[in-house]
Tab-separated table of C-alpha atoms in Angstrom:
chain	number	residue	atom	x	y	z
H	30	MET	CA	6.507	-74.208	-43.642
H	31	ALA	CA	3.440	-72.145	-44.542
H	32	PHE	CA	2.893	-71.314	-40.839
H	33	THR	CA	6.524	-70.205	-40.410
H	34	SER	CA	6.548	-67.959	-43.479
H	35	ALA	CA	3.272	-66.280	-42.369
H	36	ALA	CA	4.618	-65.472	-38.887
H	37	SER	CA	7.896	-63.964	-40.105
H	38	PRO	CA	6.481	-60.695	-41.442
H	39	ARG	CA	4.704	-60.024	-38.101
H	40	ARG	CA	7.953	-60.509	-36.192
H	41	ALA	CA	9.827	-58.292	-38.645
H	42	GLY	CA	7.316	-55.397	-38.266
H	43	ARG	CA	7.249	-55.440	-34.436
H	44	ARG	CA	9.211	-52.618	-32.602
H	45	SER	CA	11.767	-53.505	-29.981
H	46	PRO	CA	10.950	-52.375	-26.396
H	47	LEU	CA	14.449	-50.938	-26.185
H	48	ALA	CA	13.795	-48.729	-29.210
H	49	MET	CA	10.614	-47.357	-27.655
H	50	ALA	CA	12.442	-46.597	-24.411
H	51	ALA	CA	15.204	-44.856	-26.337
H	52	LEU	CA	12.695	-42.691	-28.202
H	53	LEU	CA	11.021	-41.757	-24.906
H	54	VAL	CA	14.348	-40.742	-23.350
H	55	VAL	CA	15.307	-38.673	-26.398
H	56	GLY	CA	11.929	-36.902	-26.315
H	57	LEU	CA	12.224	-36.098	-22.629
H	58	LEU	CA	15.773	-34.802	-23.033
H	59	ALA	CA	14.765	-32.614	-25.957
H	60	THR	CA	11.749	-31.186	-24.126
H	61	GLY	CA	13.783	-30.546	-20.981
H	62	GLY	CA	16.541	-28.880	-22.959
H	63	VAL	CA	14.147	-26.525	-24.724
H	64	TYR	CA	12.405	-25.672	-21.426
H	65	ALA	CA	15.725	-25.029	-19.686
H	66	LEU	CA	16.875	-22.815	-22.536
H	67	VAL	CA	13.688	-20.742	-22.485
H	68	THR	CA	13.641	-20.496	-18.687
H	69	THR	CA	17.303	-19.482	-18.515
H	70	SER	CA	16.768	-16.810	-21.154
H	71	ALA	CA	13.717	-15.431	-19.354
H	72	THR	CA	15.540	-15.395	-16.009
H	73	ALA	CA	18.536	-13.652	-17.534
H	74	GLU	CA	16.288	-11.019	-19.100
H	75	THR	CA	14.455	-10.489	-15.794
H	76	ARG	CA	17.709	-10.118	-13.888
H	77	ALA	CA	19.019	-7.673	-16.488
H	78	ALA	CA	15.837	-5.601	-16.278
H	79	SER	CA	15.976	-5.695	-12.476
H	80	ALA	CA	19.619	-4.623	-12.455
H	81	GLU	CA	18.816	-1.789	-14.840
H	82	LEU	CA	15.917	-0.678	-12.619
H	83	VAL	CA	18.089	-0.732	-9.484
H	84	ASP	CA	20.848	1.192	-11.278
H	85	GLU	CA	18.372	3.854	-12.395
H	86	GLY	CA	17.011	4.046	-8.857
H	87	GLY	CA	20.496	4.584	-7.462
H	88	LYS	CA	21.051	7.516	-9.822
H	89	LEU	CA	17.712	9.089	-8.887
H	90	PHE	CA	18.444	8.610	-5.181
H	91	ALA	CA	21.887	10.203	-5.490
H	92	ALA	CA	20.432	13.199	-7.310
H	93	ASN	CA	17.383	13.789	-5.135
H	94	CYS	CA	17.770	12.114	-1.728
H	95	ALA	CA	21.454	11.680	-0.882
H	96	SER	CA	21.898	15.252	0.374
H	97	CYS	CA	19.803	14.336	3.424
H	98	HIS	CA	20.018	10.554	3.624
H	99	GLY	CA	23.608	10.003	2.450
H	100	LEU	CA	24.897	8.452	-0.754
H	101	ALA	CA	24.553	4.960	0.707
H	102	ALA	CA	21.283	5.819	2.515
H	103	GLU	CA	23.207	5.583	5.780
H	104	GLY	CA	21.546	8.724	7.106
H	105	THR	CA	22.904	12.134	8.113
H	106	ALA	CA	22.037	14.831	10.614
H	107	ALA	CA	19.404	16.032	8.143
H	108	GLY	CA	17.728	12.690	7.409
H	109	PRO	CA	17.335	9.182	8.881
H	110	ASN	CA	19.013	5.946	7.856
H	111	LEU	CA	16.998	4.186	5.142
H	112	ILE	CA	18.777	0.838	5.186
H	113	GLY	CA	16.125	-1.790	5.827
H	114	VAL	CA	13.049	0.427	5.390
H	115	GLY	CA	12.101	-1.537	2.255
H	116	ALA	CA	10.415	-0.623	-1.000
H	117	LEU	CA	7.059	0.027	0.675
H	118	ALA	CA	8.344	2.943	2.758
H	119	VAL	CA	9.841	4.589	-0.338
H	120	ASP	CA	6.602	4.135	-2.270
H	121	PHE	CA	4.666	5.778	0.574
H	122	GLN	CA	6.965	8.713	1.276
H	123	VAL	CA	7.768	9.592	-2.332
H	124	GLY	CA	4.412	8.493	-3.780
H	125	THR	CA	2.484	10.865	-1.496
H	126	GLY	CA	4.804	13.805	-2.133
H	127	ARG	CA	6.073	13.859	1.443
H	128	MET	CA	9.586	13.296	0.135
H	129	PRO	CA	11.647	15.138	-0.811
H	130	MET	CA	10.643	17.593	1.936
H	131	ALA	CA	10.194	21.191	0.855
H	132	ALA	CA	11.586	22.455	4.167
H	133	SER	CA	12.467	21.152	7.601
H	134	GLY	CA	9.531	20.961	9.981
H	135	PRO	CA	7.860	18.869	12.639
H	136	GLN	CA	6.253	16.668	9.997
H	137	ALA	CA	6.512	16.021	6.259
H	138	GLU	CA	3.467	17.393	4.465
H	139	VAL	CA	1.578	15.864	1.567
H	140	LYS	CA	2.275	17.773	-1.638
H	141	PRO	CA	2.239	17.116	-5.399
H	142	VAL	CA	4.334	14.089	-6.340
H	143	GLN	CA	7.584	15.027	-8.083
H	144	PHE	CA	8.333	11.695	-9.762
H	145	THR	CA	6.622	9.281	-12.098
H	146	GLN	CA	5.561	5.890	-10.752
H	147	GLU	CA	8.350	4.283	-12.790
H	148	GLN	CA	10.933	6.501	-11.092
H	149	ILE	CA	9.425	5.772	-7.669
H	150	ASP	CA	9.585	2.047	-8.413
H	151	ALA	CA	13.238	2.401	-9.393
H	152	MET	CA	14.195	4.202	-6.174
H	153	ALA	CA	12.191	1.689	-4.159
H	154	ALA	CA	14.038	-1.168	-5.885
H	155	TRP	CA	17.401	0.433	-5.084
H	156	VAL	CA	16.546	0.893	-1.401
H	157	ALA	CA	15.168	-2.651	-1.233
H	158	GLU	CA	18.527	-3.960	-2.483
H	159	LEU	CA	20.320	-2.442	0.516
H	160	ALA	CA	18.677	-4.721	3.082
H	161	PRO	CA	15.458	-6.706	3.564
H	162	GLY	CA	12.399	-4.616	4.376
H	163	PRO	CA	8.635	-4.379	3.776
H	164	ALA	CA	7.753	-4.964	0.118
H	165	ILE	CA	4.767	-3.839	-1.929
H	166	PRO	CA	1.848	-6.097	-0.890
H	167	ALA	CA	-0.099	-8.352	-3.222
H	168	ASP	CA	-3.092	-6.782	-4.964
H	169	ARG	CA	-5.532	-8.980	-3.044
H	170	TYR	CA	-4.655	-7.110	0.155
H	171	LEU	CA	-5.406	-3.750	-1.476
H	172	ALA	CA	-8.666	-4.623	-3.191
H	173	GLY	CA	-10.950	-3.101	-0.560
H	174	ASP	CA	-13.306	-6.047	-0.889
H	175	GLY	CA	-13.074	-7.247	2.706
H	176	ASP	CA	-15.399	-6.962	5.704
H	177	ALA	CA	-16.227	-3.265	6.194
H	178	SER	CA	-17.865	-3.949	9.570
H	179	ASN	CA	-14.768	-5.669	10.923
H	180	GLY	CA	-12.621	-2.947	9.368
H	181	ALA	CA	-14.659	-0.266	11.170
H	182	GLU	CA	-14.165	-2.028	14.507
H	183	LEU	CA	-10.432	-2.432	13.920
H	184	PHE	CA	-10.164	1.206	12.872
H	185	ARG	CA	-11.960	2.410	16.014
H	186	ILE	CA	-9.674	0.323	18.224
H	187	ASN	CA	-6.351	1.098	16.528
H	188	CYS	CA	-6.657	4.315	14.542
H	189	ALA	CA	-9.574	6.521	15.630
H	190	MET	CA	-7.784	8.057	18.632
H	191	CYS	CA	-5.555	9.968	16.186
H	192	HIS	CA	-7.336	9.946	12.835
H	193	ASN	CA	-10.899	10.386	14.183
H	194	VAL	CA	-13.539	7.672	13.813
H	195	ALA	CA	-14.564	9.190	10.466
H	196	GLY	CA	-10.951	9.372	9.241
H	197	ALA	CA	-11.049	13.184	9.285
H	198	GLY	CA	-7.673	13.497	11.006
H	199	GLY	CA	-6.758	15.554	14.033
H	200	ALA	CA	-4.101	17.548	15.854
H	201	LEU	CA	-1.272	15.906	17.801
H	202	THR	CA	1.435	17.408	19.998
H	203	GLU	CA	4.391	19.648	19.077
H	204	GLY	CA	2.878	20.931	15.844
H	205	LYS	CA	2.228	17.473	14.418
H	206	TRP	CA	-1.034	16.068	13.136
H	207	ALA	CA	-2.767	12.915	12.001
H	208	PRO	CA	-3.818	13.456	8.376
H	209	GLY	CA	-7.280	12.919	6.996
H	210	LEU	CA	-7.791	9.613	5.223
H	211	ALA	CA	-10.333	10.516	2.553
H	212	ASN	CA	-9.582	9.207	-0.951
H	213	ILE	CA	-6.176	7.748	-0.054
H	214	ASP	CA	-4.603	5.210	-2.396
H	215	PRO	CA	-5.042	1.756	-0.778
H	216	VAL	CA	-1.341	0.942	-1.118
H	217	HIS	CA	-0.499	4.072	0.881
H	218	VAL	CA	-2.991	3.126	3.606
H	219	TYR	CA	-1.400	-0.333	3.806
H	220	ALA	CA	2.095	1.166	3.743
H	221	ALA	CA	1.297	3.541	6.599
H	222	MET	CA	0.140	0.640	8.759
H	223	VAL	CA	3.224	-1.452	7.964
H	224	THR	CA	5.963	1.207	8.014
H	225	GLY	CA	4.635	3.610	10.689
H	226	PRO	CA	5.522	6.996	9.158
H	227	GLN	CA	5.895	10.135	11.295
H	228	ASN	CA	4.267	9.497	14.708
H	229	MET	CA	2.225	6.528	13.565
H	230	PRO	CA	2.933	3.180	15.244
H	231	VAL	CA	3.863	0.130	13.178
H	232	PHE	CA	1.157	-2.519	12.796
H	233	SER	CA	2.954	-5.714	11.880
H	234	ASP	CA	1.178	-8.840	10.677
H	235	LEU	CA	1.127	-9.967	14.317
H	236	ASN	CA	-0.943	-6.885	15.213
H	237	LEU	CA	-3.107	-6.751	12.101
H	238	THR	CA	-3.023	-9.528	9.527
H	239	PRO	CA	-2.926	-8.580	5.830
H	240	GLU	CA	-6.590	-9.586	5.610
H	241	GLU	CA	-7.459	-7.275	8.521
H	242	LYS	CA	-5.556	-4.450	6.880
H	243	ASN	CA	-7.688	-5.044	3.792
H	244	ASP	CA	-10.780	-4.827	6.018
H	245	ILE	CA	-9.644	-1.399	7.227
H	246	ILE	CA	-9.069	-0.328	3.625
H	247	THR	CA	-12.598	-1.561	2.866
H	248	TYR	CA	-13.992	0.575	5.719
H	249	LEU	CA	-12.153	3.679	4.490
H	250	ARG	CA	-13.477	3.051	0.990
H	251	TYR	CA	-16.982	2.859	2.479
H	252	LEU	CA	-16.417	6.264	4.108
H	253	ASP	CA	-15.292	7.670	0.756
H	254	GLU	CA	-18.498	6.472	-0.853
H	255	ASN	CA	-20.715	7.465	2.115
H	256	PRO	CA	-19.055	10.558	3.611
H	257	SER	CA	-21.943	11.619	5.864
H	258	VAL	CA	-24.716	9.090	6.331
H	259	GLY	CA	-26.192	11.092	9.246
H	260	GLY	CA	-26.542	14.467	7.537
H	261	PHE	CA	-24.340	17.569	7.796
H	262	ASP	CA	-21.088	16.376	9.374
H	263	LEU	CA	-19.749	19.715	10.701
H	264	GLY	CA	-16.264	18.712	9.628
H	265	SER	CA	-16.514	15.274	11.299
H	266	LEU	CA	-14.695	16.698	14.311
H	267	GLY	CA	-17.059	15.229	16.887
H	268	PRO	CA	-18.435	16.972	19.978
H	269	VAL	CA	-16.149	20.020	19.668
H	270	SER	CA	-17.648	21.293	16.437
H	271	GLU	CA	-21.126	20.110	17.414
H	272	GLY	CA	-20.962	21.876	20.790
H	273	LEU	CA	-19.632	25.041	19.149
H	274	PHE	CA	-22.487	24.935	16.651
H	275	ILE	CA	-25.069	24.638	19.452
H	276	TRP	CA	-23.388	27.370	21.508
H	277	ILE	CA	-23.244	29.888	18.669
H	278	PHE	CA	-26.443	29.191	16.791
H	279	GLY	CA	-28.606	27.591	19.506
H	280	LEU	CA	-27.928	29.911	22.406
H	281	GLY	CA	-27.378	32.836	20.049
H	282	GLY	CA	-30.815	32.213	18.574
H	283	LEU	CA	-32.411	32.129	22.038
H	284	VAL	CA	-30.752	35.407	22.984
H	285	ALA	CA	-31.921	36.997	19.742
H	286	VAL	CA	-35.517	35.852	20.300
H	287	THR	CA	-35.427	37.132	23.901
H	288	ILE	CA	-34.207	40.561	22.783
H	289	TRP	CA	-36.838	40.674	20.047
H	290	LEU	CA	-39.654	39.811	22.468
H	291	THR	CA	-38.448	42.372	25.000
H	292	ALA	CA	-38.195	45.068	22.367
H	293	LYS	CA	-41.685	44.223	21.076
H	294	SER	CA	-43.261	44.477	24.546
H	295	ASN	CA	-41.620	47.859	25.117
């Protein structure tokens, strides 16, 4: 009897396995419910903010761009269709001041930007909603921390024939030109390669991977920091400016010395 009475309290204080399982299920359900509630709220807020941004972008587009590109960005005789160009093209064209154009011409010129970055983002979001297109790249592809040597080689192969090996730019046909690339925002360099503005070809990820595009950005950053490692660059226009310099100053100097010697002998 003493053994039985001593064992009873231990059995009375022991928890049932079913009770422990029930507590575990209740805890998991409570945690999942709280997580779902928070996640749903955050998603709803994000969607609301996104919808508000797109709506604001639509208003800005209608006020500033629709006269040339149409109210639905379908294009008109004065401006191309923008459906499917993506947010990146809008960020490039508007963020560099090329759009809106001041006047019709062979090529849109860079000029002071007329919108804040928030307004540009809103218009880009609205255009991106029309159809899939190139989006703003991740920051790691704009860091300019890649291989400058590889970037220089890629630039010489793909870009130098128009932009000059030093990124100084150059003339094209029919009054068009390849702009200089000094001190360009990395996102605009990336955007130009992806969207192919003006006469520039499009370099998709099959032509140049995002990492290779970052290498080119790294090379251009190197040129910004080391504009003329070989001395006076004469505008970085290559043999034309160098030959002109020799012709004017070199041969001109020889002629001047010859005249001086002849006059001295006389």
